[in-house]
mmCIF file of C-alpha atoms and ligand atoms in Angstrom:
data_model
loop_
_atom_site.group_PDB
_atom_site.id
_atom_site.type_symbol
_atom_site.label_atom_id
_atom_site.label_comp_id
_atom_site.label_asym_id
_atom_site.label_seq_id
_atom_site.Cartn_x
_atom_site.Cartn_y
_atom_site.Cartn_z
ATOM 1 C CA MET A 1 33.009 -10.010 -8.044
ATOM 2 C CA ASN A 2 32.810 -11.484 -11.240
ATOM 3 C CA TYR A 3 29.219 -13.265 -10.460
ATOM 4 C CA LEU A 4 27.755 -9.934 -10.259
ATOM 5 C CA ASN A 5 27.408 -9.236 -13.770
ATOM 6 C CA SER A 6 27.993 -12.605 -15.539
ATOM 7 C CA LYS A 7 25.011 -13.926 -17.305
ATOM 8 C CA LEU A 8 23.910 -17.301 -15.314
ATOM 9 C CA ASN A 9 23.758 -20.764 -17.616
ATOM 10 C CA PHE A 10 20.288 -21.454 -18.754
ATOM 11 C CA LYS A 11 17.770 -22.905 -17.246
ATOM 12 C CA GLU A 12 14.076 -24.015 -16.879
ATOM 13 C CA VAL A 13 12.383 -22.048 -14.112
ATOM 14 C CA PRO A 14 8.851 -23.635 -12.725
ATOM 15 C CA SER A 15 6.346 -21.504 -11.728
ATOM 16 C CA GLY A 16 6.712 -20.522 -7.593
ATOM 17 C CA LYS A 17 6.645 -18.061 -5.351
ATOM 18 C CA VAL A 18 9.656 -16.006 -2.869
ATOM 19 C CA GLY A 19 8.721 -13.421 -0.364
ATOM 20 C CA TRP A 20 10.451 -11.031 1.920
ATOM 21 C CA ARG A 21 10.139 -8.336 4.287
ATOM 22 C CA SER A 22 13.007 -5.791 4.161
ATOM 23 C CA PRO A 23 13.291 -2.268 6.372
ATOM 24 C CA SER A 24 13.648 1.391 5.716
ATOM 25 C CA ASN A 25 16.813 2.696 6.576
ATOM 26 C CA ILE A 26 17.363 6.184 8.095
ATOM 27 C CA ALA A 27 20.789 8.070 6.875
ATOM 28 C CA LEU A 28 22.753 9.599 9.722
ATOM 29 C CA LEU A 29 25.180 9.806 7.072
ATOM 30 C CA LYS A 30 23.777 11.895 3.771
ATOM 31 C CA TYR A 31 23.791 10.275 0.542
ATOM 32 C CA TRP A 32 23.076 13.367 -1.783
ATOM 33 C CA GLY A 33 24.546 13.586 -5.438
ATOM 34 C CA LYS A 34 25.816 10.611 -7.520
ATOM 35 C CA LYS A 35 27.941 9.426 -10.846
ATOM 36 C CA ALA A 36 27.730 6.994 -13.103
ATOM 37 C CA VAL A 37 25.392 4.092 -12.594
ATOM 38 C CA GLN A 38 23.981 4.833 -8.976
ATOM 39 C CA LEU A 39 27.185 6.017 -7.639
ATOM 40 C CA PRO A 40 27.430 7.695 -4.663
ATOM 41 C CA SER A 41 29.852 11.030 -4.858
ATOM 42 C CA ASN A 42 30.814 10.335 -1.030
ATOM 43 C CA ALA A 43 29.853 7.984 1.458
ATOM 44 C CA SER A 44 27.582 7.738 3.223
ATOM 45 C CA LEU A 45 25.954 5.926 7.360
ATOM 46 C CA SER A 46 22.529 4.554 8.329
ATOM 47 C CA PHE A 47 21.056 2.827 10.901
ATOM 48 C CA THR A 48 18.490 0.239 9.346
ATOM 49 C CA LEU A 49 14.993 0.057 11.112
ATOM 50 C CA GLN A 50 12.849 -2.424 12.908
ATOM 51 C CA GLU A 51 9.265 -1.175 12.444
ATOM 52 C CA SER A 52 9.169 0.308 8.822
ATOM 53 C CA LEU A 53 9.284 -3.062 6.581
ATOM 54 C CA THR A 54 7.669 -3.552 2.803
ATOM 55 C CA GLU A 55 7.145 -7.247 2.731
ATOM 56 C CA THR A 56 7.315 -8.350 -0.656
ATOM 57 C CA VAL A 57 6.193 -11.718 -2.096
ATOM 58 C CA VAL A 58 6.460 -12.457 -6.439
ATOM 59 C CA LYS A 59 4.499 -15.115 -7.558
ATOM 60 C CA PHE A 60 6.294 -16.429 -11.191
ATOM 61 C CA PHE A 61 5.225 -18.493 -14.186
ATOM 62 C CA PRO A 62 6.959 -19.358 -17.384
ATOM 63 C CA THR A 63 6.263 -17.695 -19.910
ATOM 64 C CA SER A 64 6.745 -17.915 -23.726
ATOM 65 C CA GLY A 65 4.867 -14.083 -24.812
ATOM 66 C CA LYS A 66 6.840 -11.609 -26.360
ATOM 67 C CA ASN A 67 5.533 -8.907 -24.022
ATOM 68 C CA PHE A 68 6.974 -8.746 -20.373
ATOM 69 C CA ASN A 69 3.868 -9.570 -17.925
ATOM 70 C CA LEU A 70 4.300 -8.139 -14.031
ATOM 71 C CA LYS A 71 1.210 -7.304 -12.586
ATOM 72 C CA PHE A 72 1.711 -4.935 -9.303
ATOM 73 C CA TYR A 73 -0.511 -5.129 -6.328
ATOM 74 C CA LEU A 74 0.125 -2.971 -3.541
ATOM 75 C CA ASP A 75 -2.009 -3.658 -0.125
ATOM 76 C CA GLY A 76 -4.022 -5.804 -2.531
ATOM 77 C CA ILE A 77 -4.560 -3.426 -5.202
ATOM 78 C CA HIS A 78 -3.825 -3.357 -8.476
ATOM 79 C CA ASN A 79 -1.078 -0.647 -8.994
ATOM 80 C CA ASP A 80 -0.252 0.285 -12.960
ATOM 81 C CA ILE A 81 2.647 3.052 -11.775
ATOM 82 C CA PHE A 82 4.725 1.059 -9.860
ATOM 83 C CA ALA A 83 4.467 -1.850 -12.435
ATOM 84 C CA GLU A 84 5.705 0.183 -14.701
ATOM 85 C CA LYS A 85 8.641 1.214 -12.497
ATOM 86 C CA ILE A 86 8.966 -2.426 -11.245
ATOM 87 C CA SER A 87 8.874 -3.475 -15.387
ATOM 88 C CA THR A 88 11.295 -1.386 -16.405
ATOM 89 C CA PHE A 89 13.717 -1.791 -13.123
ATOM 90 C CA PHE A 90 13.659 -5.503 -14.112
ATOM 91 C CA LYS A 91 14.168 -4.914 -17.891
ATOM 92 C CA ALA A 92 17.639 -3.337 -17.096
ATOM 93 C CA LEU A 93 18.213 -6.512 -14.720
ATOM 94 C CA VAL A 94 18.073 -8.910 -17.648
ATOM 95 C CA ASP A 95 22.086 -8.903 -18.238
ATOM 96 C CA ILE A 96 21.989 -9.774 -14.589
ATOM 97 C CA PHE A 97 19.510 -11.940 -14.203
ATOM 98 C CA PRO A 98 18.649 -13.809 -17.490
ATOM 99 C CA PHE A 99 15.510 -15.858 -15.960
ATOM 100 C CA ILE A 100 13.965 -12.424 -16.293
ATOM 101 C CA ASN A 101 13.170 -13.380 -19.605
ATOM 102 C CA GLN A 102 11.287 -16.919 -19.832
ATOM 103 C CA LEU A 103 9.313 -15.453 -16.411
ATOM 104 C CA GLY A 104 6.366 -13.612 -15.714
ATOM 105 C CA PHE A 105 5.184 -12.077 -12.733
ATOM 106 C CA LYS A 106 3.448 -11.538 -10.079
ATOM 107 C CA ILE A 107 4.514 -9.047 -7.156
ATOM 108 C CA HIS A 108 2.185 -8.709 -4.191
ATOM 109 C CA SER A 109 4.085 -6.053 -2.305
ATOM 110 C CA LYS A 110 2.849 -3.455 1.642
ATOM 111 C CA ASN A 111 4.270 -1.878 4.075
ATOM 112 C CA THR A 112 3.933 -1.735 7.498
ATOM 113 C CA PHE A 113 4.112 2.202 7.920
ATOM 114 C CA PRO A 114 0.746 3.648 5.286
ATOM 115 C CA HIS A 115 2.275 4.374 2.150
ATOM 116 C CA SER A 116 0.588 7.928 2.182
ATOM 117 C CA VAL A 117 2.387 9.463 5.304
ATOM 118 C CA GLY A 118 5.239 10.822 2.980
ATOM 119 C CA ILE A 119 8.034 7.641 5.044
ATOM 120 C CA ALA A 120 10.575 7.346 1.810
ATOM 121 C CA SER A 121 9.444 3.629 1.111
ATOM 122 C CA SER A 122 12.268 2.840 -1.689
ATOM 123 C CA ALA A 123 14.931 1.873 0.510
ATOM 124 C CA SER A 124 12.731 -0.878 2.007
ATOM 125 C CA GLY A 125 10.880 -1.633 -1.394
ATOM 126 C CA MET A 126 13.446 -2.097 -3.322
ATOM 127 C CA SER A 127 15.284 -3.994 -0.944
ATOM 128 C CA ALA A 128 12.644 -6.355 -0.858
ATOM 129 C CA ILE A 129 12.477 -6.676 -4.815
ATOM 130 C CA ALA A 130 16.170 -7.700 -4.282
ATOM 131 C CA LEU A 131 16.020 -9.834 -2.190
ATOM 132 C CA THR A 132 13.230 -11.716 -3.483
ATOM 133 C CA LEU A 133 15.322 -12.163 -7.116
ATOM 134 C CA CYS A 134 18.278 -13.156 -5.822
ATOM 135 C CA GLU A 135 16.199 -16.011 -3.751
ATOM 136 C CA ILE A 136 14.960 -17.260 -6.920
ATOM 137 C CA GLU A 137 18.637 -17.719 -8.210
ATOM 138 C CA ARG A 138 19.620 -18.995 -5.187
ATOM 139 C CA LYS A 139 16.959 -22.290 -5.817
ATOM 140 C CA TYR A 140 16.945 -22.763 -8.923
ATOM 141 C CA PHE A 141 20.771 -21.781 -9.710
ATOM 142 C CA ASN A 142 22.676 -22.440 -6.730
ATOM 143 C CA THR A 143 24.886 -19.917 -7.636
ATOM 144 C CA PHE A 144 25.678 -18.050 -3.473
ATOM 145 C CA SER A 145 28.514 -19.931 -1.971
ATOM 146 C CA SER A 146 27.884 -18.797 1.437
ATOM 147 C CA ASN A 147 24.655 -15.996 3.136
ATOM 148 C CA ASP A 148 27.106 -13.119 2.819
ATOM 149 C CA GLU A 149 27.716 -13.589 -1.345
ATOM 150 C CA PHE A 150 23.657 -13.712 -1.214
ATOM 151 C CA PHE A 151 23.156 -10.129 0.991
ATOM 152 C CA GLN A 152 26.199 -9.026 -1.307
ATOM 153 C CA LYS A 153 24.527 -9.103 -3.950
ATOM 154 C CA ALA A 154 20.976 -8.076 -3.186
ATOM 155 C CA SER A 155 23.014 -5.181 -1.790
ATOM 156 C CA TYR A 156 24.053 -4.560 -5.065
ATOM 157 C CA ILE A 157 20.870 -4.749 -6.645
ATOM 158 C CA ALA A 158 18.867 -2.787 -4.640
ATOM 159 C CA ARG A 159 21.661 -0.007 -5.063
ATOM 160 C CA LEU A 160 20.398 -0.294 -8.560
ATOM 161 C CA GLY A 161 16.765 0.458 -8.098
ATOM 162 C CA SER A 162 16.901 3.140 -5.169
ATOM 163 C CA GLY A 163 21.076 3.958 -3.809
ATOM 164 C CA SER A 164 19.776 4.621 -0.946
ATOM 165 C CA ALA A 165 18.064 0.855 -0.367
ATOM 166 C CA CYS A 166 21.182 -1.006 -0.692
ATOM 167 C CA ARG A 167 21.793 -0.211 3.093
ATOM 168 C CA SER A 168 18.443 -1.848 3.974
ATOM 169 C CA LEU A 169 20.317 -5.293 4.008
ATOM 170 C CA TYR A 170 21.968 -5.456 7.186
ATOM 171 C CA GLY A 171 20.669 -4.840 10.467
ATOM 172 C CA GLY A 172 22.313 -2.260 12.512
ATOM 173 C CA LEU A 173 24.891 0.481 11.363
ATOM 174 C CA VAL A 174 25.499 -0.194 7.849
ATOM 175 C CA SER A 175 27.427 2.449 5.051
ATOM 176 C CA TRP A 176 27.463 2.260 1.786
ATOM 177 C CA GLY A 177 30.283 3.907 -0.700
ATOM 178 C CA GLU A 178 34.593 3.799 -0.129
ATOM 179 C CA ILE A 179 35.711 5.103 3.206
ATOM 180 C CA GLU A 180 39.131 5.487 4.004
ATOM 181 C CA GLY A 181 40.378 2.608 6.242
ATOM 182 C CA ILE A 182 37.551 0.494 6.492
ATOM 183 C CA GLU A 183 38.165 -1.979 3.894
ATOM 184 C CA SER A 184 34.956 -3.922 3.452
ATOM 185 C CA SER A 185 33.263 -0.369 2.654
ATOM 186 C CA SER A 186 32.408 -0.213 -1.146
ATOM 187 C CA ASN A 187 30.313 2.487 -3.936
ATOM 188 C CA LEU A 188 28.899 -0.456 -5.424
ATOM 189 C CA TYR A 189 26.943 -2.298 -2.124
ATOM 190 C CA GLY A 190 26.318 -1.664 1.352
ATOM 191 C CA SER A 191 28.276 -3.142 4.273
ATOM 192 C CA LYS A 192 27.500 -3.506 7.576
ATOM 193 C CA LEU A 193 29.378 -1.974 9.979
ATOM 194 C CA ILE A 194 32.479 -3.776 11.694
ATOM 195 C CA LEU A 195 33.900 -1.597 14.475
ATOM 196 C CA ASN A 196 34.194 -1.323 17.668
ATOM 197 C CA ILE A 197 30.389 0.393 18.186
ATOM 198 C CA LYS A 198 28.915 1.473 21.692
ATOM 199 C CA PRO A 199 25.804 -0.843 22.951
ATOM 200 C CA VAL A 200 23.688 2.610 23.456
ATOM 201 C CA PHE A 201 24.168 2.483 19.549
ATOM 202 C CA GLU A 202 22.466 -1.011 18.938
ATOM 203 C CA THR A 203 19.250 0.114 20.328
ATOM 204 C CA TYR A 204 18.811 4.066 19.579
ATOM 205 C CA GLN A 205 15.369 5.128 18.863
ATOM 206 C CA ASP A 206 14.056 7.105 15.984
ATOM 207 C CA SER A 207 9.845 8.420 16.281
ATOM 208 C CA ILE A 208 8.959 9.513 13.142
ATOM 209 C CA LEU A 209 7.033 12.393 13.366
ATOM 210 C CA ILE A 210 5.273 12.915 10.269
ATOM 211 C CA VAL A 211 5.191 16.612 9.924
ATOM 212 C CA ASP A 212 3.269 16.632 5.791
ATOM 213 C CA SER A 213 2.371 13.638 4.095
ATOM 214 C CA THR A 214 1.658 15.439 0.442
ATOM 215 C CA GLN A 215 3.730 13.818 -2.093
ATOM 216 C CA LYS A 216 7.074 15.662 -2.721
ATOM 217 C CA LYS A 217 7.490 17.811 -5.776
ATOM 218 C CA VAL A 218 10.837 17.305 -6.679
ATOM 219 C CA SER A 219 11.953 13.777 -6.868
ATOM 220 C CA SER A 220 15.384 12.688 -5.296
ATOM 221 C CA ARG A 221 16.487 11.763 -8.623
ATOM 222 C CA PHE A 222 16.050 15.303 -9.623
ATOM 223 C CA GLY A 223 17.879 16.003 -6.197
ATOM 224 C CA HIS A 224 20.670 14.571 -7.111
ATOM 225 C CA GLU A 225 21.144 15.098 -10.905
ATOM 226 C CA LEU A 226 21.042 19.056 -9.714
ATOM 227 C CA MET A 227 24.034 18.335 -7.449
ATOM 228 C CA ASN A 228 26.462 18.259 -10.259
ATOM 229 C CA SER A 229 25.732 21.965 -11.458
ATOM 230 C CA ASN A 230 25.400 23.012 -7.368
ATOM 231 C CA PRO A 231 28.303 25.043 -6.677
ATOM 232 C CA LEU A 232 28.999 23.894 -3.157
ATOM 233 C CA SER A 233 29.004 20.156 -3.979
ATOM 234 C CA ASN A 234 32.646 19.893 -4.442
ATOM 235 C CA LYS A 235 32.825 21.078 -0.348
ATOM 236 C CA ARG A 236 29.951 19.060 0.445
ATOM 237 C CA PHE A 237 31.252 15.820 -0.831
ATOM 238 C CA GLU A 238 34.477 17.021 1.133
ATOM 239 C CA GLN A 239 32.705 17.656 4.014
ATOM 240 C CA ALA A 240 30.470 14.183 4.421
ATOM 241 C CA ASN A 241 34.202 12.163 4.108
ATOM 242 C CA ASN A 242 35.210 13.884 6.876
ATOM 243 C CA ASN A 243 31.830 13.773 9.022
ATOM 244 C CA ILE A 244 32.509 9.814 8.577
ATOM 245 C CA GLN A 245 35.333 9.623 9.968
ATOM 246 C CA ARG A 246 34.424 11.679 12.988
ATOM 247 C CA LEU A 247 30.889 9.979 12.971
ATOM 248 C CA LEU A 248 33.187 6.585 13.154
ATOM 249 C CA SER A 249 35.038 7.815 16.009
ATOM 250 C CA VAL A 250 32.139 8.865 17.845
ATOM 251 C CA ILE A 251 30.031 4.670 17.098
ATOM 252 C CA SER A 252 33.518 3.528 18.877
ATOM 253 C CA SER A 253 33.229 6.213 21.915
ATOM 254 C CA GLY A 254 29.637 7.180 22.752
ATOM 255 C CA ASP A 255 30.270 11.104 22.796
ATOM 256 C CA LEU A 256 26.690 11.535 22.516
ATOM 257 C CA VAL A 257 26.952 15.607 22.179
ATOM 258 C CA GLU A 258 28.865 15.616 19.114
ATOM 259 C CA PHE A 259 26.505 12.236 17.352
ATOM 260 C CA VAL A 260 24.088 14.702 17.626
ATOM 261 C CA LYS A 261 26.394 17.614 15.851
ATOM 262 C CA ILE A 262 26.971 15.446 13.094
ATOM 263 C CA VAL A 263 23.490 13.900 12.639
ATOM 264 C CA GLU A 264 22.127 17.313 12.969
ATOM 265 C CA SER A 265 24.977 19.568 10.867
ATOM 266 C CA GLU A 266 24.055 16.213 8.053
ATOM 267 C CA ALA A 267 20.358 16.891 8.000
ATOM 268 C CA LEU A 268 20.248 20.612 7.760
ATOM 269 C CA THR A 269 23.379 20.026 5.350
ATOM 270 C CA LEU A 270 21.232 18.145 2.947
ATOM 271 C CA HIS A 271 18.676 20.850 2.469
ATOM 272 C CA ALA A 272 21.164 23.603 2.429
ATOM 273 C CA MET A 273 21.924 21.802 -0.761
ATOM 274 C CA MET A 274 18.461 21.630 -1.983
ATOM 275 C CA MET A 275 18.461 25.470 -1.641
ATOM 276 C CA THR A 276 21.690 25.917 -3.346
ATOM 277 C CA SER A 277 21.035 23.901 -6.184
ATOM 278 C CA ASN A 278 19.342 25.596 -9.489
ATOM 279 C CA PRO A 279 16.359 25.902 -9.449
ATOM 280 C CA TYR A 280 16.591 25.652 -5.773
ATOM 281 C CA PHE A 281 13.870 24.035 -4.010
ATOM 282 C CA ILE A 282 12.675 23.924 -0.772
ATOM 283 C CA LEU A 283 11.168 20.270 0.991
ATOM 284 C CA MET A 284 10.574 21.748 4.514
ATOM 285 C CA LYS A 285 7.929 22.490 5.552
ATOM 286 C CA PRO A 286 6.695 25.776 8.634
ATOM 287 C CA ASN A 287 6.591 22.762 11.071
ATOM 288 C CA THR A 288 9.677 20.877 10.456
ATOM 289 C CA ILE A 289 10.973 24.472 11.618
ATOM 290 C CA SER A 290 8.630 24.215 14.712
ATOM 291 C CA ILE A 291 9.849 21.362 15.706
ATOM 292 C CA ILE A 292 13.424 21.856 15.326
ATOM 293 C CA ASN A 293 13.004 24.582 17.605
ATOM 294 C CA SER A 294 11.429 23.189 20.329
ATOM 295 C CA ILE A 295 14.007 19.666 20.224
ATOM 296 C CA TRP A 296 16.629 22.989 21.043
ATOM 297 C CA GLU A 297 14.676 23.812 23.651
ATOM 298 C CA PHE A 298 14.375 20.852 24.905
ATOM 299 C CA ARG A 299 17.756 18.936 24.824
ATOM 300 C CA GLU A 300 19.262 22.609 26.261
ATOM 301 C CA GLU A 301 16.615 22.291 29.605
ATOM 302 C CA THR A 302 16.565 18.832 29.991
ATOM 303 C CA GLU A 303 20.656 17.974 28.158
ATOM 304 C CA ILE A 304 18.558 14.771 27.137
ATOM 305 C CA PRO A 305 20.661 13.825 23.704
ATOM 306 C CA VAL A 306 17.876 14.132 21.323
ATOM 307 C CA CYS A 307 18.767 14.458 17.636
ATOM 308 C CA PHE A 308 16.450 15.282 14.505
ATOM 309 C CA SER A 309 17.498 13.712 10.925
ATOM 310 C CA LEU A 310 15.690 14.405 7.411
ATOM 311 C CA ASP A 311 15.061 12.220 4.295
ATOM 312 C CA ALA A 312 14.089 14.605 1.245
ATOM 313 C CA GLY A 313 11.400 15.599 2.714
ATOM 314 C CA PRO A 314 9.636 18.032 5.834
ATOM 315 C CA ASN A 315 9.042 14.408 8.251
ATOM 316 C CA ILE A 316 11.658 14.738 10.973
ATOM 317 C CA HIS A 317 12.764 11.551 12.883
ATOM 318 C CA LEU A 318 13.825 12.163 16.201
ATOM 319 C CA LEU A 319 16.571 9.766 17.299
ATOM 320 C CA TYR A 320 17.507 9.272 20.895
ATOM 321 C CA PRO A 321 18.683 6.460 23.430
ATOM 322 C CA HIS A 322 16.806 3.904 24.561
ATOM 323 C CA GLU A 323 17.187 4.705 27.851
ATOM 324 C CA ASN A 324 15.261 8.203 27.772
ATOM 325 C CA LYS A 325 12.766 6.685 25.748
ATOM 326 C CA ASP A 326 9.912 7.671 28.681
ATOM 327 C CA GLN A 327 10.824 11.215 28.584
ATOM 328 C CA VAL A 328 11.351 11.894 24.783
ATOM 329 C CA ILE A 329 7.804 9.999 24.565
ATOM 330 C CA ALA A 330 6.279 12.494 27.097
ATOM 331 C CA PHE A 331 8.359 15.256 25.049
ATOM 332 C CA ILE A 332 6.776 14.265 21.534
ATOM 333 C CA ASN A 333 3.637 13.855 22.961
ATOM 334 C CA SER A 334 3.118 17.592 24.946
ATOM 335 C CA GLU A 335 5.132 19.712 22.667
ATOM 336 C CA LEU A 336 5.455 18.317 18.983
ATOM 337 C CA LEU A 337 1.979 15.887 18.057
ATOM 338 C CA LYS A 338 0.544 19.593 17.506
ATOM 339 C CA PHE A 339 2.929 20.288 14.910
ATOM 340 C CA THR A 340 2.485 16.414 12.906
ATOM 341 C CA ASN A 341 -0.188 15.874 10.411
ATOM 342 C CA ASN A 342 -3.225 13.839 12.300
ATOM 343 C CA ASN A 343 -1.039 13.491 15.480
ATOM 344 C CA THR A 344 0.460 10.886 13.191
ATOM 345 C CA VAL A 345 3.776 9.753 14.690
ATOM 346 C CA ILE A 346 5.643 5.984 13.922
ATOM 347 C CA HIS A 347 7.738 5.077 17.160
ATOM 348 C CA ASP A 348 10.484 2.782 15.689
ATOM 349 C CA LYS A 349 14.545 1.531 16.689
ATOM 350 C CA VAL A 350 17.436 0.215 15.074
ATOM 351 C CA GLY A 351 16.043 -3.396 13.584
ATOM 352 C CA SER A 352 17.989 -6.016 12.753
ATOM 353 C CA GLY A 353 17.795 -6.401 8.691
ATOM 354 C CA PRO A 354 15.673 -8.320 6.294
ATOM 355 C CA GLU A 355 13.201 -10.880 6.940
ATOM 356 C CA LYS A 356 13.077 -13.944 4.748
ATOM 357 C CA LEU A 357 9.128 -14.960 4.493
ATOM 358 C CA GLU A 358 8.349 -18.432 4.865
ATOM 359 C CA LEU A 359 5.657 -19.488 2.507
HETATM 360 O O1 PMV B 1 18.129 6.303 -2.901
HETATM 361 P P1 PMV B 1 17.211 7.517 -2.977
HETATM 362 O O2 PMV B 1 17.923 7.828 -4.218
HETATM 363 O O3 PMV B 1 15.918 8.039 -2.775
HETATM 364 O O4 PMV B 1 18.150 8.960 -1.816
HETATM 365 C C1 PMV B 1 17.915 9.245 -0.972
HETATM 366 C C2 PMV B 1 19.219 10.230 -0.075
HETATM 367 C C3 PMV B 1 18.539 10.741 1.646
HETATM 368 O O5 PMV B 1 17.465 9.817 1.940
HETATM 369 C C4 PMV B 1 18.107 11.732 1.273
HETATM 370 C C5 PMV B 1 19.613 10.495 1.776
HETATM 371 C C6 PMV B 1 20.008 9.047 2.376
HETATM 372 O O6 PMV B 1 21.213 9.071 2.722
HETATM 373 O O7 PMV B 1 19.584 7.771 2.513
#
């Protein structure tokens, strides 16, 4: 793992551009609470998504100026807030990528989902940025002996930007954090789950119901921090590590009844941790609860194994097997759309991971 922290030898980097498209992910097993430098307090596991993507092109040019020169454009529009965030992130990475100090940057980023709808774009955004930095290293320093090394470093870098982003570097099911019995798992980066995975999980659907698109009042950063003083946190970390073992056996057995129980319990526990923090807070909205109740009724009536997950926000991820797609979409249209903001639903599914842009 030396390459992660060792300085690259000095080398002139000419002007150029690199680009990557990277997906968002939805955690089945939640990461909430962290230690030291973005290390998770418990292991997590997610589905990488297929349609919710960020596309980032980084143009770079040699600069001799003393001032850090980085411009950030979101959907073609100059964005000072992101420019500042990414500048801070880049400066913190100078030990890993010394070429950052030799270059100026113009970054163009766009999401395939409207950024105003309240879907977390940090996982797709940070993983795309991490990939572009590793791409510059690969192109001019030729340091990676394999694709595996390339993606592992990209995941490590993405983690430093936003913890959950480190799971967006691979398709399918991705874990982050040490898991007993899984040797490839690490706190430092995400890993593709290598396991006997039942085919149903390779085509799982995720319809994202946008309940509220206003900016949330409590940042994830603050939420994680509050876990340090939450009296229930140690029990929660213990529970998460148990749940991950249960989920791993479900993924191999295909027991969807058990899958539903674990995934919904994880989503509600995440929000329970918010409600038991000091200060306490609630990110769910009344319509979030209305949707949950409708899902429970629909599941009881039809026995279709549809379940919900939640991020740190009010929006619902409706997860279901591909074979139930028609019935679930009919259910969404007739029963759930009325609880969403402007009938906004994004039909997504398990995806195959990031792609390099040919520029
Ligand atoms: O990656 P962060 O720091 O934005 O944390 C997000 C954590 C959750 O989305 C709530 C859960 C998860 O594991 O993705």
